[in-house]
Tab-separated table of C-alpha atoms and ligand atoms in Angstrom:
chain	number	residue	atom	x	y	z
A	630	MET	CA	5.524	-8.059	-29.884
A	631	THR	CA	2.593	-5.690	-29.919
A	632	ALA	CA	2.793	-3.116	-32.688
A	633	VAL	CA	3.126	0.379	-31.273
A	634	ASN	CA	1.883	3.457	-32.994
A	635	PRO	CA	5.050	5.619	-33.168
A	636	LYS	CA	3.056	8.776	-32.494
A	637	ALA	CA	1.591	7.233	-29.359
A	638	ARG	CA	5.075	6.193	-28.248
A	639	ARG	CA	6.299	9.745	-28.605
A	640	ALA	CA	3.441	10.948	-26.393
A	641	GLY	CA	4.724	8.645	-23.662
A	642	ALA	CA	2.393	5.749	-24.325
A	643	ALA	CA	3.706	2.222	-24.125
A	644	VAL	CA	2.527	-1.204	-25.204
A	645	SER	CA	-0.259	-0.820	-22.660
A	646	GLY	CA	-1.698	1.950	-24.851
A	647	LEU	CA	-1.863	4.479	-22.023
A	648	ASP	CA	-2.062	8.099	-23.115
A	649	VAL	CA	0.331	9.299	-20.440
A	650	ALA	CA	0.584	12.849	-21.798
A	651	LYS	CA	-3.160	13.183	-21.354
A	652	ILE	CA	-3.129	11.457	-17.964
A	653	ARG	CA	-0.502	13.913	-16.719
A	654	GLN	CA	-2.906	16.776	-17.441
A	655	ASP	CA	-5.152	15.300	-14.740
A	656	PHE	CA	-2.474	15.821	-12.056
A	657	PRO	CA	-1.994	19.574	-11.544
A	658	ILE	CA	1.036	19.166	-9.270
A	659	LEU	CA	3.025	17.442	-12.030
A	660	GLY	CA	3.076	20.659	-14.048
A	661	GLN	CA	5.136	22.440	-11.388
A	662	THR	CA	8.769	23.337	-11.421
A	663	VAL	CA	10.997	22.647	-8.408
A	664	HIS	CA	14.261	24.597	-8.023
A	665	GLY	CA	13.536	25.973	-11.498
A	666	LYS	CA	13.389	22.477	-13.070
A	667	PRO	CA	10.306	20.547	-14.176
A	668	LEU	CA	9.199	18.316	-11.317
A	669	VAL	CA	10.069	14.650	-11.830
A	670	TYR	CA	8.093	12.866	-9.129
A	671	LEU	CA	9.516	9.415	-8.435
A	672	ASP	CA	8.467	8.991	-4.809
A	673	ASN	CA	5.169	7.266	-5.420
A	674	ALA	CA	5.806	4.515	-2.893
A	675	ALA	CA	5.827	7.175	-0.164
A	676	THR	CA	2.664	8.798	-1.434
A	677	SER	CA	1.032	9.298	-4.812
A	678	GLN	CA	-0.131	12.569	-6.353
A	679	LYS	CA	-3.834	13.316	-6.643
A	680	PRO	CA	-5.812	13.741	-9.845
A	681	GLN	CA	-8.011	16.829	-10.237
A	682	ALA	CA	-11.089	14.570	-9.919
A	683	VAL	CA	-10.106	13.713	-6.326
A	684	ILE	CA	-9.325	17.336	-5.455
A	685	ASP	CA	-12.641	18.479	-6.971
A	686	THR	CA	-14.551	15.814	-5.076
A	687	LEU	CA	-13.128	17.030	-1.757
A	688	VAL	CA	-14.046	20.629	-2.583
A	689	ARG	CA	-17.523	19.616	-3.727
A	690	TYR	CA	-18.104	17.561	-0.597
A	691	TYR	CA	-17.155	20.398	1.747
A	692	THR	CA	-18.892	23.020	-0.395
A	693	THR	CA	-22.250	21.370	-0.885
A	694	GLU	CA	-22.661	18.246	1.194
A	695	ASN	CA	-20.756	18.397	4.468
A	696	ALA	CA	-22.676	16.708	7.307
A	697	ASN	CA	-22.158	13.919	9.795
A	698	ILE	CA	-23.251	10.477	8.672
A	699	HIS	CA	-25.475	7.706	10.043
A	700	ARG	CA	-27.184	10.178	12.391
A	701	GLY	CA	-29.150	12.918	10.751
A	702	VAL	CA	-32.593	12.691	9.223
A	703	HIS	CA	-31.795	15.837	7.267
A	704	ALA	CA	-30.997	15.907	3.579
A	705	LEU	CA	-27.265	16.657	3.821
A	706	SER	CA	-26.635	13.898	6.317
A	707	GLN	CA	-28.510	11.417	4.198
A	708	MET	CA	-26.597	12.448	1.096
A	709	ALA	CA	-23.236	12.176	2.876
A	710	THR	CA	-24.210	8.789	4.335
A	711	GLU	CA	-25.218	7.490	0.938
A	712	GLU	CA	-21.944	8.585	-0.657
A	713	TYR	CA	-19.881	7.210	2.217
A	714	GLU	CA	-21.577	3.827	2.050
A	715	GLY	CA	-21.374	3.878	-1.743
A	716	VAL	CA	-17.592	3.994	-1.470
A	717	ARG	CA	-17.687	0.879	0.700
A	718	THR	CA	-19.283	-0.908	-2.241
A	719	LYS	CA	-16.607	0.490	-4.592
A	720	VAL	CA	-13.839	-0.809	-2.332
A	721	ARG	CA	-15.570	-4.182	-2.058
A	722	GLN	CA	-15.612	-4.376	-5.853
A	723	LEU	CA	-11.989	-3.182	-6.124
A	724	LEU	CA	-10.862	-6.049	-3.875
A	725	ASN	CA	-13.543	-8.483	-5.046
A	726	ALA	CA	-14.616	-9.062	-1.466
A	727	ALA	CA	-17.818	-11.021	-0.934
A	728	GLU	CA	-19.734	-8.482	1.151
A	729	ASP	CA	-19.729	-4.748	1.861
A	730	ARG	CA	-19.596	-5.376	5.619
A	731	GLU	CA	-16.145	-6.930	5.183
A	732	ILE	CA	-14.758	-3.482	4.303
A	733	ILE	CA	-13.688	-1.366	7.301
A	734	PHE	CA	-12.642	2.252	6.917
A	735	VAL	CA	-9.504	3.004	8.919
A	736	ARG	CA	-6.770	5.674	8.794
A	737	GLY	CA	-4.383	3.654	6.679
A	738	THR	CA	-2.424	0.428	6.437
A	739	THR	CA	-0.799	1.094	9.797
A	740	GLU	CA	-4.121	1.371	11.592
A	741	ALA	CA	-5.512	-1.649	9.748
A	742	ILE	CA	-2.651	-3.836	11.003
A	743	ASN	CA	-2.923	-2.443	14.532
A	744	LEU	CA	-6.657	-3.171	14.480
A	745	VAL	CA	-6.025	-6.837	13.649
A	746	ALA	CA	-3.183	-7.088	16.182
A	747	GLN	CA	-5.345	-5.662	18.948
A	748	ALA	CA	-8.807	-7.005	18.171
A	749	TYR	CA	-7.901	-10.397	16.689
A	750	GLY	CA	-4.514	-10.883	18.305
A	751	ARG	CA	-5.380	-10.234	21.938
A	752	GLN	CA	-8.290	-12.638	21.717
A	753	ASN	CA	-6.606	-15.446	19.796
A	754	ILE	CA	-2.873	-15.320	20.471
A	755	GLY	CA	-1.415	-16.419	23.783
A	756	PRO	CA	1.788	-17.605	25.466
A	757	GLU	CA	4.040	-19.773	23.250
A	758	ASP	CA	1.953	-18.976	20.160
A	759	GLU	CA	3.750	-17.756	17.071
A	760	ILE	CA	3.190	-14.999	14.534
A	761	VAL	CA	5.040	-15.296	11.237
A	762	ILE	CA	6.150	-12.297	9.181
A	763	SER	CA	8.803	-11.961	6.453
A	764	ALA	CA	12.233	-10.354	6.333
A	765	MET	CA	10.943	-7.572	4.090
A	766	GLU	CA	8.227	-6.018	6.219
A	767	HIS	CA	7.537	-2.329	6.676
A	768	HIS	CA	7.875	-1.288	10.328
A	769	SER	CA	4.086	-1.091	10.480
A	770	ASN	CA	3.954	-4.855	9.930
A	771	ILE	CA	6.616	-5.549	12.572
A	772	VAL	CA	6.022	-3.291	15.550
A	773	PRO	CA	2.286	-4.005	16.175
A	774	TRP	CA	3.127	-7.735	16.335
A	775	GLN	CA	6.084	-7.125	18.648
A	776	MET	CA	3.793	-5.170	20.954
A	777	LEU	CA	1.251	-7.988	20.886
A	778	CYS	CA	3.917	-10.641	21.491
A	779	GLN	CA	5.237	-8.700	24.470
A	780	GLU	CA	1.787	-8.398	25.976
A	781	ARG	CA	0.713	-11.980	25.327
A	782	GLY	CA	4.001	-13.846	25.721
A	783	ALA	CA	3.906	-14.933	22.078
A	784	ARG	CA	6.828	-15.212	19.623
A	785	LEU	CA	7.550	-13.420	16.373
A	786	ARG	CA	9.105	-15.616	13.659
A	787	VAL	CA	10.665	-14.138	10.533
A	788	ALA	CA	10.691	-15.929	7.184
A	789	PRO	CA	13.987	-15.103	5.449
A	790	CYS	CA	14.639	-13.795	1.965
A	791	ASN	CA	17.582	-14.294	-0.423
A	792	ASP	CA	20.013	-11.607	-1.615
A	793	ALA	CA	17.720	-10.700	-4.487
A	794	GLY	CA	14.965	-9.937	-1.997
A	795	GLU	CA	12.817	-12.991	-2.705
A	796	LEU	CA	10.986	-14.791	0.061
A	797	LEU	CA	12.435	-18.268	0.697
A	798	LEU	CA	9.272	-20.320	0.535
A	799	ASP	CA	10.844	-23.526	1.868
A	800	ASP	CA	12.116	-21.732	4.944
A	801	TYR	CA	8.749	-20.066	5.371
A	802	GLN	CA	7.041	-23.442	5.189
A	803	ARG	CA	9.407	-24.861	7.815
A	804	LEU	CA	8.507	-22.016	10.211
A	805	LEU	CA	4.839	-22.938	10.116
A	806	GLY	CA	3.403	-25.384	12.615
A	807	PRO	CA	0.753	-25.975	15.246
A	808	ARG	CA	1.929	-22.914	17.168
A	809	THR	CA	1.451	-20.593	14.194
A	810	LYS	CA	-1.582	-18.473	15.026
A	811	LEU	CA	-1.241	-15.782	12.378
A	812	VAL	CA	0.814	-14.928	9.295
A	813	SER	CA	1.182	-11.284	8.281
A	814	MET	CA	3.141	-10.494	5.140
A	815	VAL	CA	3.730	-7.749	2.689
A	816	HIS	CA	2.185	-8.345	-0.755
A	817	VAL	CA	4.593	-5.997	-2.560
A	818	SER	CA	7.711	-4.739	-0.760
A	819	ASN	CA	7.965	-0.944	-0.516
A	820	ALA	CA	11.755	-1.045	-0.213
A	821	LEU	CA	12.564	-3.548	-2.982
A	822	GLY	CA	9.466	-3.929	-5.144
A	823	THR	CA	9.369	-7.725	-4.668
A	824	ILE	CA	5.942	-9.174	-5.442
A	825	ASN	CA	5.450	-11.985	-2.964
A	826	PRO	CA	3.679	-15.233	-3.932
A	827	ALA	CA	0.662	-14.246	-1.853
A	828	LYS	CA	-1.554	-17.117	-2.871
A	829	GLN	CA	1.059	-19.715	-1.936
A	830	ILE	CA	1.792	-17.913	1.342
A	831	VAL	CA	-1.897	-18.132	2.211
A	832	GLU	CA	-2.286	-21.770	1.169
A	833	LEU	CA	0.680	-22.886	3.264
A	834	ALA	CA	-0.537	-21.005	6.360
A	835	HIS	CA	-4.067	-22.328	5.992
A	836	ARG	CA	-2.753	-25.897	6.175
A	837	TRP	CA	-2.047	-25.096	9.824
A	838	GLY	CA	-5.281	-23.189	10.279
A	839	ALA	CA	-3.480	-19.855	10.615
A	840	PRO	CA	-5.228	-16.807	9.153
A	841	VAL	CA	-3.207	-14.537	6.860
A	842	LEU	CA	-3.056	-10.760	6.686
A	843	LEU	CA	-1.615	-9.261	3.524
A	844	ASP	CA	-0.132	-5.752	3.660
A	845	GLY	CA	-1.271	-4.442	0.279
A	846	ALA	CA	-0.072	-0.842	0.636
A	847	GLN	CA	2.160	-1.176	-2.450
A	848	ALA	CA	0.007	-3.699	-4.286
A	849	ALA	CA	-3.461	-2.152	-4.383
A	850	PRO	CA	-2.319	0.952	-6.349
A	851	HIS	CA	-0.478	-1.063	-8.990
A	852	MET	CA	-2.339	-4.292	-9.785
A	853	SER	CA	-5.812	-5.750	-9.566
A	854	ILE	CA	-6.464	-7.506	-6.288
A	855	ASP	CA	-8.899	-10.343	-5.687
A	856	VAL	CA	-9.046	-11.228	-2.011
A	857	GLN	CA	-11.228	-14.259	-2.699
A	858	ALA	CA	-8.791	-15.658	-5.270
A	859	LEU	CA	-5.850	-14.927	-2.941
A	860	GLY	CA	-7.753	-16.626	-0.140
A	861	CYS	CA	-6.405	-14.179	2.454
A	862	ASP	CA	-8.260	-13.430	5.675
A	863	PHE	CA	-7.274	-9.773	6.035
A	864	TYR	CA	-6.033	-7.267	3.453
A	865	ALA	CA	-4.842	-3.737	4.222
A	866	PHE	CA	-4.063	-0.702	2.079
A	867	SER	CA	-3.787	3.102	2.291
A	868	GLY	CA	-5.866	5.566	0.268
A	869	HIS	CA	-3.026	8.047	-0.164
A	870	LYS	CA	-0.903	5.567	-2.147
A	871	LEU	CA	-3.900	4.857	-4.409
A	872	TYR	CA	-4.192	8.499	-5.564
A	873	GLY	CA	-6.665	9.310	-2.772
A	874	PRO	CA	-6.433	11.533	0.317
A	875	THR	CA	-4.219	10.895	3.336
A	876	GLY	CA	-5.789	9.673	6.556
A	877	ILE	CA	-8.030	7.072	4.963
A	878	GLY	CA	-7.341	3.392	4.452
A	879	ILE	CA	-8.983	0.027	4.234
A	880	LEU	CA	-9.041	-3.151	6.230
A	881	TYR	CA	-10.710	-6.041	4.483
A	882	GLY	CA	-11.569	-8.909	6.804
A	883	ARG	CA	-13.381	-12.159	6.245
A	884	ALA	CA	-16.856	-11.685	7.777
A	885	ALA	CA	-16.685	-14.743	10.054
A	886	LEU	CA	-13.411	-13.516	11.593
A	887	LEU	CA	-14.579	-9.916	11.983
A	888	GLU	CA	-17.843	-11.106	13.575
A	889	ALA	CA	-15.950	-13.031	16.222
A	890	MET	CA	-13.540	-10.172	17.013
A	891	PRO	CA	-14.148	-7.670	19.821
A	892	PRO	CA	-14.198	-3.976	18.884
A	893	TYR	CA	-10.898	-2.121	18.463
A	894	GLN	CA	-12.024	1.239	19.851
A	895	GLY	CA	-15.113	2.294	21.783
A	896	GLY	CA	-17.289	5.313	21.117
A	897	GLY	CA	-20.114	6.559	18.963
A	898	ASP	CA	-21.344	4.671	15.908
A	899	MET	CA	-19.875	1.347	17.032
A	900	ILE	CA	-22.717	0.689	19.504
A	901	ARG	CA	-26.307	-0.438	19.273
A	902	SER	CA	-27.252	0.566	22.801
A	903	VAL	CA	-25.388	1.832	25.830
A	904	THR	CA	-26.240	1.660	29.527
A	905	TYR	CA	-23.798	1.884	32.417
A	906	GLU	CA	-24.331	-1.826	32.989
A	907	LYS	CA	-24.000	-3.122	29.454
A	908	THR	CA	-23.230	-1.938	25.954
A	909	LEU	CA	-24.403	-3.812	22.890
A	910	TYR	CA	-22.073	-3.439	19.929
A	911	ASN	CA	-23.186	-2.528	16.467
A	912	THR	CA	-23.075	-4.968	13.561
A	913	LEU	CA	-20.319	-5.077	10.934
A	914	PRO	CA	-18.740	-2.966	9.650
A	915	TYR	CA	-19.768	-0.251	12.154
A	916	LYS	CA	-18.467	-2.227	15.130
A	917	PHE	CA	-14.965	-1.226	13.948
A	918	GLU	CA	-15.690	2.388	13.019
A	919	ALA	CA	-15.891	4.238	16.337
A	920	GLY	CA	-16.432	7.989	16.235
A	921	THR	CA	-16.941	10.350	13.314
A	922	PRO	CA	-14.904	8.870	10.479
A	923	HIS	CA	-12.901	10.672	7.797
A	924	ILE	CA	-16.008	11.202	5.663
A	925	ALA	CA	-14.323	13.483	3.136
A	926	GLY	CA	-11.422	11.061	2.918
A	927	VAL	CA	-13.731	8.165	2.162
A	928	ILE	CA	-15.541	10.112	-0.539
A	929	GLY	CA	-12.208	11.284	-1.983
A	930	LEU	CA	-10.997	7.687	-2.015
A	931	GLY	CA	-14.133	6.793	-3.969
A	932	ALA	CA	-13.167	9.360	-6.606
A	933	ALA	CA	-9.638	7.936	-6.733
A	934	ILE	CA	-10.976	4.416	-7.266
A	935	ASP	CA	-13.229	5.690	-10.069
A	936	TYR	CA	-10.218	7.398	-11.643
A	937	VAL	CA	-8.004	4.327	-11.503
A	938	ASN	CA	-10.803	2.071	-12.737
A	939	ALA	CA	-11.378	4.331	-15.734
A	940	ILE	CA	-7.777	3.675	-16.804
A	941	GLY	CA	-7.844	0.037	-15.689
A	942	LEU	CA	-5.520	-1.578	-13.153
A	943	ASP	CA	-4.365	-4.210	-15.635
A	944	ARG	CA	-3.287	-1.517	-18.093
A	945	ILE	CA	-1.646	0.402	-15.245
A	946	ALA	CA	0.285	-2.729	-14.249
A	947	ALA	CA	1.356	-3.370	-17.855
A	948	TYR	CA	2.540	0.217	-18.376
A	949	GLU	CA	4.409	0.381	-15.059
A	950	GLU	CA	6.079	-2.948	-15.830
A	951	GLU	CA	7.289	-1.630	-19.156
A	952	LEU	CA	8.605	1.494	-17.441
A	953	ARG	CA	10.294	-0.587	-14.730
A	954	GLN	CA	12.078	-2.676	-17.333
A	955	TYR	CA	13.252	0.458	-19.103
A	956	GLY	CA	14.428	1.976	-15.811
A	957	THR	CA	16.181	-1.238	-14.782
A	958	LYS	CA	17.997	-1.361	-18.107
A	959	CYS	CA	19.090	2.290	-17.855
A	960	LEU	CA	20.272	2.112	-14.242
A	961	SER	CA	22.090	-1.208	-14.825
A	962	THR	CA	24.462	0.463	-17.276
A	963	ILE	CA	25.699	3.063	-14.765
A	964	SER	CA	29.063	2.045	-13.370
A	965	GLY	CA	29.301	2.054	-9.581
A	966	LEU	CA	25.514	1.753	-9.240
A	967	ARG	CA	23.987	-1.412	-7.793
A	968	LEU	CA	20.282	-2.212	-7.771
A	969	VAL	CA	19.066	-3.486	-4.417
A	970	GLY	CA	16.169	-5.876	-4.887
A	971	THR	CA	16.327	-7.903	-8.078
A	972	ALA	CA	13.468	-10.342	-7.568
A	973	LYS	CA	12.055	-12.016	-10.675
A	974	GLU	CA	8.568	-10.820	-9.748
A	975	LYS	CA	8.847	-7.097	-9.175
A	976	ALA	CA	6.697	-3.973	-9.136
A	977	GLY	CA	7.884	-0.507	-10.202
A	978	ILE	CA	10.386	0.180	-7.466
A	979	LEU	CA	14.060	0.839	-8.241
A	980	SER	CA	16.157	0.839	-5.079
A	981	PHE	CA	19.874	1.393	-5.530
A	982	VAL	CA	23.172	2.279	-3.912
A	983	MET	CA	26.246	3.877	-5.475
A	984	GLU	CA	29.952	3.491	-4.801
A	985	GLN	CA	30.425	7.195	-5.468
A	986	ALA	CA	27.910	8.682	-3.031
A	987	HIS	CA	25.735	8.048	0.018
A	988	PRO	CA	21.983	7.744	-0.679
A	989	HIS	CA	21.318	10.984	1.188
A	990	ASP	CA	23.737	12.853	-1.089
A	991	ILE	CA	22.163	11.236	-4.157
A	992	GLY	CA	18.753	12.456	-3.001
A	993	THR	CA	20.014	15.964	-2.345
A	994	ILE	CA	21.668	16.353	-5.734
A	995	LEU	CA	18.661	14.900	-7.551
A	996	ASP	CA	16.389	17.282	-5.646
A	997	ALA	CA	18.380	20.214	-6.988
A	998	GLU	CA	17.545	18.847	-10.461
A	999	GLY	CA	13.814	18.779	-9.614
A	1000	ILE	CA	13.809	15.003	-9.148
A	1001	ALA	CA	11.997	13.645	-6.090
A	1002	ILE	CA	13.142	10.238	-4.849
A	1003	ARG	CA	13.243	8.704	-1.388
A	1004	THR	CA	16.444	7.964	0.495
A	1005	GLY	CA	16.944	6.119	3.758
A	1006	HIS	CA	15.793	2.840	5.267
A	1007	HIS	CA	12.218	3.052	3.867
A	1008	CYS	CA	10.695	2.055	7.225
A	1009	ALA	CA	12.343	-1.353	6.812
A	1010	GLN	CA	15.489	-1.256	8.973
A	1011	PRO	CA	15.698	-5.036	9.576
A	1012	LEU	CA	15.530	-5.608	5.803
A	1013	MET	CA	18.315	-3.080	5.174
A	1014	GLU	CA	20.410	-4.892	7.757
A	1015	ARG	CA	19.701	-8.253	6.081
A	1016	LEU	CA	20.864	-6.861	2.729
A	1017	GLY	CA	23.917	-5.238	4.248
A	1018	VAL	CA	23.089	-1.647	3.401
A	1019	ALA	CA	22.335	1.213	5.790
A	1020	ALA	CA	20.093	2.939	3.309
A	1021	THR	CA	19.199	3.061	-0.372
A	1022	ALA	CA	18.043	5.614	-2.887
A	1023	ARG	CA	14.636	4.619	-4.208
A	1024	ALA	CA	12.806	5.695	-7.346
A	1025	SER	CA	9.228	4.429	-7.310
A	1026	LEU	CA	7.057	4.566	-10.399
A	1027	SER	CA	3.480	5.403	-11.240
A	1028	PHE	CA	1.466	5.300	-14.448
A	1029	TYR	CA	1.954	9.064	-14.835
A	1030	ASN	CA	5.727	8.697	-15.065
A	1031	THR	CA	7.451	8.574	-18.451
A	1032	ARG	CA	10.585	7.275	-20.115
A	1033	GLU	CA	11.695	10.899	-20.390
A	1034	GLU	CA	11.576	11.113	-16.593
A	1035	ILE	CA	13.694	7.967	-16.296
A	1036	ASP	CA	16.144	9.638	-18.690
A	1037	ALA	CA	16.130	12.717	-16.429
A	1038	LEU	CA	16.879	10.446	-13.451
A	1039	VAL	CA	19.835	8.944	-15.303
A	1040	LYS	CA	21.121	12.425	-16.180
A	1041	GLY	CA	20.716	13.404	-12.521
A	1042	ILE	CA	22.744	10.375	-11.457
A	1043	ASP	CA	25.437	11.353	-13.963
A	1044	ARG	CA	25.505	14.693	-12.173
A	1045	VAL	CA	25.966	12.871	-8.826
A	1046	ILE	CA	28.964	11.026	-10.299
A	1047	GLU	CA	30.382	14.317	-11.621
A	1048	VAL	CA	30.083	16.005	-8.217
A	1049	PHE	CA	31.623	13.119	-6.299
A	1050	SER	CA	34.492	12.207	-8.621
B	790	PLP	C1	3.320	2.855	3.238
B	790	PLP	C2	3.340	1.454	3.698
B	790	PLP	C3	2.781	1.078	4.933
B	790	PLP	C4	2.218	2.070	5.897
B	790	PLP	O1	1.163	2.787	5.332
B	790	PLP	P1	0.603	4.088	6.053
B	790	PLP	O2	-0.175	4.749	4.984
B	790	PLP	O3	1.794	4.897	6.500
B	790	PLP	O4	-0.222	3.611	7.191
B	790	PLP	C5	2.813	-0.253	5.266
B	790	PLP	N1	3.341	-1.169	4.457
B	790	PLP	C6	3.866	-0.856	3.260
B	790	PLP	C7	4.422	-1.923	2.387
B	790	PLP	C8	3.895	0.468	2.850
B	790	PLP	O5	4.434	0.792	1.687
């Protein structure tokens, strides 16, 4: 056991030594009241709140620096270009990718997956080929592959999970074979919190020569990621879940694969030269960044990465794990409440159902108490069906959440029981 300074504990700090009271000061929105109650924001898996540093960076960019990039010889354009490209380096370091050109700016995880499905998939996946996903995918890691399969006559295979929401590795392994042309799996499940054995998933797929995409939307904000250690071929995440702006996300791709892929969209910036007869495409990463990108979003994401790095992703993971264990313990004692998703390896997501009330009613009553959670199918309808629930209530944690907020959630749930009994 690590000794904990009792004063630090009172301020919301845990064994990780995070000064959460101080961190909360960085997030202006957390100081608000909702329906006359202090806001308790537990919907971080849907989107995270933004620290002042990110908000200030956006204002500074538009106030003093706004210009289009890669085009102008003028000072503002050069400054904006430098900052934009500087963030590419920051993302490369965040993921421990080998080269800056392996980092593509996209709108979010959804666009990253669609890019791979269209650019890689249409070129490399044909009739009778198979794409393997898992039973706990977000719709954005199902539908693009279904569309591709329909177009190319390929087949989607689904690796099952057990009742706890853990991937069944043996079954996954049995699905793989010479027809497997791509594996695309979620790193951390948004609906259940399951942390998948990404490295093993990759190793098994590579035995058949199939590249692997990892959907890191719920992983990148909560743990350190090393794409080279994972061995994955593509990695996707969204800026807005990593404390950055909406509308910006990342696709990491292994250079050799990206080089061989045709462009995803055509337009400005992705070309080297254009004539009516023939267009020469630009080099990586610009080949995949057609049109004026979300420059402010990229620069804001850079500020978010700086912010998270200053705290440290390992400390964030340790603190959120401690909070998850506390939350799990508290919710487990409530009679009539059942946690959905009880994998051994889990991130800070507490999905649950109650005998007393429908998830939608739970969400509505909690909202009246100032507590924001998500209710519904969490963009994972096939997973809900597999687990035999139509919907769940989901509290998802961040490093700015506290034990006091978990206590408020428990009190809110007591209120739900009161209303429905
Ligand atoms: C949020 C999420 C997505 C989709 O991300 P967007 O930002 O909406 O593109 C995909 N997968 C998982 C696991 C998610 O949590």
